[in-house]
Amino acid sequence: MLASAAIAVYGSFLAYIFPFWAILLMVFISCFCMTAAYNIMNVLIVDLYYTTPATAMAANNLVRCFLGAGTTAAANPLINAIGTQWTYLAVSGVLVAVTSLLLLVYFKGWNWRRGQAESLLPSVTCRYPSQAWIQPGSTLDVQDTGPRPEIGTVGLDCNTRYLILSLDLDVVFPGTGIQTVILHWYQSNFTFDCSRDGNLKVLKPGEDDGSSHTAPYIAPQPPPGTNHRYIFLLFNQPQSYGFPECFAHIPPQTKDARSGFDIREFMLAAGLDPPVAINYFYGRRKPSHEKQPMPSSSVTKTYFKSLDCQVTASAM
């Protein structure tokens, strides 16, 4: 709006004789306001298309060049046709119209961004009793992760059943240099109530009919003075889902039963598509005063259980 006013004032007083400094001041104000308006428009466009900022800025520059060339080509014929003052007033009027349009886009764009935030991509989170919902990459003291966590989701279909896996990715057998993955939790038949208010929906496990082979939750147990990554994977559960019998050894809450868990093998055997949402946290255990085995200097091998599983077709 300031740019429009500056151009209108400049055009209105062209017929009068003013000191050079006054003319220079009006030109400066006009140029300053137009540059500011352009930069604001650039920021607005990037804000609306924040996933591709370079493309948005390049498109804005291209449009600006075309508009500048078109205005330059039309200015002289307009001056000859309607006079200098009316030409400047016409340009000012166009700027007012464009500014109004930009204001509309700004407010509509803000509402669009807010709508995007309210319709987030599918996500999963969890929380332990008396704790906040976990953000990806948070660090938790393992003393606070003993009970089974509550699972919350955003942006998922309430008419679908879900399956969850929780894994420790950083287990190293003491003194061996062999790294493995330990399954901390497996449970199927999760659902949530669509009628509840709010974006965050809490998943509830379905009734165990005896055929789901639930692997009860094991609390994080990293060695003293270490941090392990604990990951939660949420899958769409196929309608004809059947637990892969080659993994029938996982229910006991023992190291032998849960170590060497091969997530890829499980997905192929269970016919699962890639997870719809993932979350993780770092489990921290404070150093102990008791003497601990010296950790291996480096990981030299990765261990997974060798299972004879049949591949089940996924829904993809």
PDB file of N, CA and C in Angstrom, residues 56-89:
ATOM      1  N   ALA A  56      10.116 -22.154  -5.304  1.00  0.00           N
ATOM      2  CA  ALA A  56       9.173 -21.053  -5.100  1.00  0.00           C
ATOM      3  C   ALA A  56       9.829 -19.704  -5.366  1.00  0.00           C
ATOM      4  N   MET A  57      11.065 -19.521  -4.879  1.00  0.00           N
ATOM      5  CA  MET A  57      11.764 -18.253  -5.094  1.00  0.00           C
ATOM      6  C   MET A  57      12.110 -18.051  -6.569  1.00  0.00           C
ATOM      7  N   ALA A  58      12.520 -19.127  -7.233  1.00  0.00           N
ATOM      8  CA  ALA A  58      12.844 -19.018  -8.658  1.00  0.00           C
ATOM      9  C   ALA A  58      11.606 -18.652  -9.468  1.00  0.00           C
ATOM     10  N   ALA A  59      10.474 -19.266  -9.147  1.00  0.00           N
ATOM     11  CA  ALA A  59       9.230 -18.945  -9.855  1.00  0.00           C
ATOM     12  C   ALA A  59       8.824 -17.494  -9.604  1.00  0.00           C
ATOM     13  N   ASN A  60       8.999 -17.033  -8.371  1.00  0.00           N
ATOM     14  CA  ASN A  60       8.667 -15.644  -8.050  1.00  0.00           C
ATOM     15  C   ASN A  60       9.544 -14.665  -8.832  1.00  0.00           C
ATOM     16  N   ASN A  61      10.840 -14.960  -8.919  1.00  0.00           N
ATOM     17  CA  ASN A  61      11.748 -14.095  -9.680  1.00  0.00           C
ATOM     18  C   ASN A  61      11.396 -14.071 -11.167  1.00  0.00           C
ATOM     19  N   LEU A  62      11.014 -15.249 -11.684  1.00  0.00           N
ATOM     20  CA  LEU A  62      10.648 -15.321 -13.097  1.00  0.00           C
ATOM     21  C   LEU A  62       9.403 -14.489 -13.383  1.00  0.00           C
ATOM     22  N   VAL A  63       8.399 -14.620 -12.517  1.00  0.00           N
ATOM     23  CA  VAL A  63       7.173 -13.834 -12.693  1.00  0.00           C
ATOM     24  C   VAL A  63       7.477 -12.344 -12.576  1.00  0.00           C
ATOM     25  N   ARG A  64       8.339 -11.966 -11.625  1.00  0.00           N
ATOM     26  CA  ARG A  64       8.700 -10.557 -11.451  1.00  0.00           C
ATOM     27  C   ARG A  64       9.359  -9.996 -12.712  1.00  0.00           C
ATOM     28  N   CYS A  65      10.244 -10.791 -13.322  1.00  0.00           N
ATOM     29  CA  CYS A  65      10.912 -10.336 -14.548  1.00  0.00           C
ATOM     30  C   CYS A  65       9.916 -10.134 -15.686  1.00  0.00           C
ATOM     31  N   PHE A  66       8.977 -11.081 -15.836  1.00  0.00           N
ATOM     32  CA  PHE A  66       7.970 -10.943 -16.891  1.00  0.00           C
ATOM     33  C   PHE A  66       7.079  -9.721 -16.649  1.00  0.00           C
ATOM     34  N   LEU A  67       6.679  -9.501 -15.390  1.00  0.00           N
ATOM     35  CA  LEU A  67       5.840  -8.342 -15.083  1.00  0.00           C
ATOM     36  C   LEU A  67       6.593  -7.037 -15.320  1.00  0.00           C
ATOM     37  N   GLY A  68       7.883  -7.013 -14.937  1.00  0.00           N
ATOM     38  CA  GLY A  68       8.684  -5.811 -15.168  1.00  0.00           C
ATOM     39  C   GLY A  68       8.834  -5.502 -16.642  1.00  0.00           C
ATOM     40  N   ALA A  69       9.084  -6.553 -17.434  1.00  0.00           N
ATOM     41  CA  ALA A  69       9.219  -6.352 -18.882  1.00  0.00           C
ATOM     42  C   ALA A  69       7.905  -5.884 -19.494  1.00  0.00           C
ATOM     43  N   GLY A  70       6.791  -6.468 -19.038  1.00  0.00           N
ATOM     44  CA  GLY A  70       5.492  -6.063 -19.564  1.00  0.00           C
ATOM     45  C   GLY A  70       5.143  -4.632 -19.202  1.00  0.00           C
ATOM     46  N   THR A  71       5.442  -4.239 -17.965  1.00  0.00           N
ATOM     47  CA  THR A  71       5.167  -2.859 -17.535  1.00  0.00           C
ATOM     48  C   THR A  71       6.001  -1.857 -18.321  1.00  0.00           C
ATOM     49  N   THR A  72       7.284  -2.196 -18.528  1.00  0.00           N
ATOM     50  CA  THR A  72       8.162  -1.307 -19.299  1.00  0.00           C
ATOM     51  C   THR A  72       7.655  -1.137 -20.730  1.00  0.00           C
ATOM     52  N   ALA A  73       7.202  -2.237 -21.321  1.00  0.00           N
ATOM     53  CA  ALA A  73       6.709  -2.172 -22.701  1.00  0.00           C
ATOM     54  C   ALA A  73       5.413  -1.382 -22.808  1.00  0.00           C
ATOM     55  N   ALA A  74       4.583  -1.420 -21.741  1.00  0.00           N
ATOM     56  CA  ALA A  74       3.278  -0.753 -21.806  1.00  0.00           C
ATOM     57  C   ALA A  74       3.325   0.696 -21.342  1.00  0.00           C
ATOM     58  N   ALA A  75       4.398   1.096 -20.641  1.00  0.00           N
ATOM     59  CA  ALA A  75       4.430   2.433 -20.035  1.00  0.00           C
ATOM     60  C   ALA A  75       4.381   3.544 -21.078  1.00  0.00           C
ATOM     61  N   ASN A  76       5.224   3.477 -22.090  1.00  0.00           N
ATOM     62  CA  ASN A  76       5.281   4.566 -23.078  1.00  0.00           C
ATOM     63  C   ASN A  76       3.975   4.710 -23.868  1.00  0.00           C
ATOM     64  N   PRO A  77       3.384   3.609 -24.370  1.00  0.00           N
ATOM     65  CA  PRO A  77       2.088   3.771 -25.049  1.00  0.00           C
ATOM     66  C   PRO A  77       1.015   4.358 -24.141  1.00  0.00           C
ATOM     67  N   LEU A  78       1.015   3.985 -22.857  1.00  0.00           N
ATOM     68  CA  LEU A  78       0.026   4.538 -21.934  1.00  0.00           C
ATOM     69  C   LEU A  78       0.241   6.031 -21.720  1.00  0.00           C
ATOM     70  N   ILE A  79       1.498   6.434 -21.585  1.00  0.00           N
ATOM     71  CA  ILE A  79       1.793   7.860 -21.402  1.00  0.00           C
ATOM     72  C   ILE A  79       1.324   8.662 -22.610  1.00  0.00           C
ATOM     73  N   ASN A  80       1.552   8.136 -23.806  1.00  0.00           N
ATOM     74  CA  ASN A  80       1.112   8.826 -25.025  1.00  0.00           C
ATOM     75  C   ASN A  80      -0.407   8.872 -25.130  1.00  0.00           C
ATOM     76  N   ALA A  81      -1.063   7.844 -24.584  1.00  0.00           N
ATOM     77  CA  ALA A  81      -2.518   7.755 -24.737  1.00  0.00           C
ATOM     78  C   ALA A  81      -3.271   8.546 -23.673  1.00  0.00           C
ATOM     79  N   ILE A  82      -2.860   8.440 -22.411  1.00  0.00           N
ATOM     80  CA  ILE A  82      -3.650   9.054 -21.328  1.00  0.00           C
ATOM     81  C   ILE A  82      -2.867  10.071 -20.507  1.00  0.00           C
ATOM     82  N   GLY A  83      -1.608  10.252 -20.811  1.00  0.00           N
ATOM     83  CA  GLY A  83      -0.820  11.233 -20.076  1.00  0.00           C
ATOM     84  C   GLY A  83      -0.023  10.600 -18.951  1.00  0.00           C
ATOM     85  N   THR A  84       0.994  11.336 -18.524  1.00  0.00           N
ATOM     86  CA  THR A  84       1.915  10.803 -17.510  1.00  0.00           C
ATOM     87  C   THR A  84       1.231  10.598 -16.161  1.00  0.00           C
ATOM     88  N   GLN A  85       0.476  11.615 -15.720  1.00  0.00           N
ATOM     89  CA  GLN A  85      -0.142  11.514 -14.399  1.00  0.00           C
ATOM     90  C   GLN A  85      -1.111  10.342 -14.320  1.00  0.00           C
ATOM     91  N   TRP A  86      -1.969  10.209 -15.326  1.00  0.00           N
ATOM     92  CA  TRP A  86      -2.939   9.110 -15.306  1.00  0.00           C
ATOM     93  C   TRP A  86      -2.249   7.749 -15.426  1.00  0.00           C
ATOM     94  N   THR A  87      -1.141   7.706 -16.121  1.00  0.00           N
ATOM     95  CA  THR A  87      -0.394   6.441 -16.212  1.00  0.00           C
ATOM     96  C   THR A  87       0.122   6.019 -14.839  1.00  0.00           C
ATOM     97  N   TYR A  88       0.698   6.986 -14.111  1.00  0.00           N
ATOM     98  CA  TYR A  88       1.193   6.664 -12.770  1.00  0.00           C
ATOM     99  C   TYR A  88       0.054   6.276 -11.831  1.00  0.00           C
ATOM    100  N   LEU A  89      -1.072   7.000 -11.965  1.00  0.00           N
ATOM    101  CA  LEU A  89      -2.225   6.645 -11.135  1.00  0.00           C
ATOM    102  C   LEU A  89      -2.757   5.259 -11.484  1.00  0.00           C
TER     103      LEU A  89
END
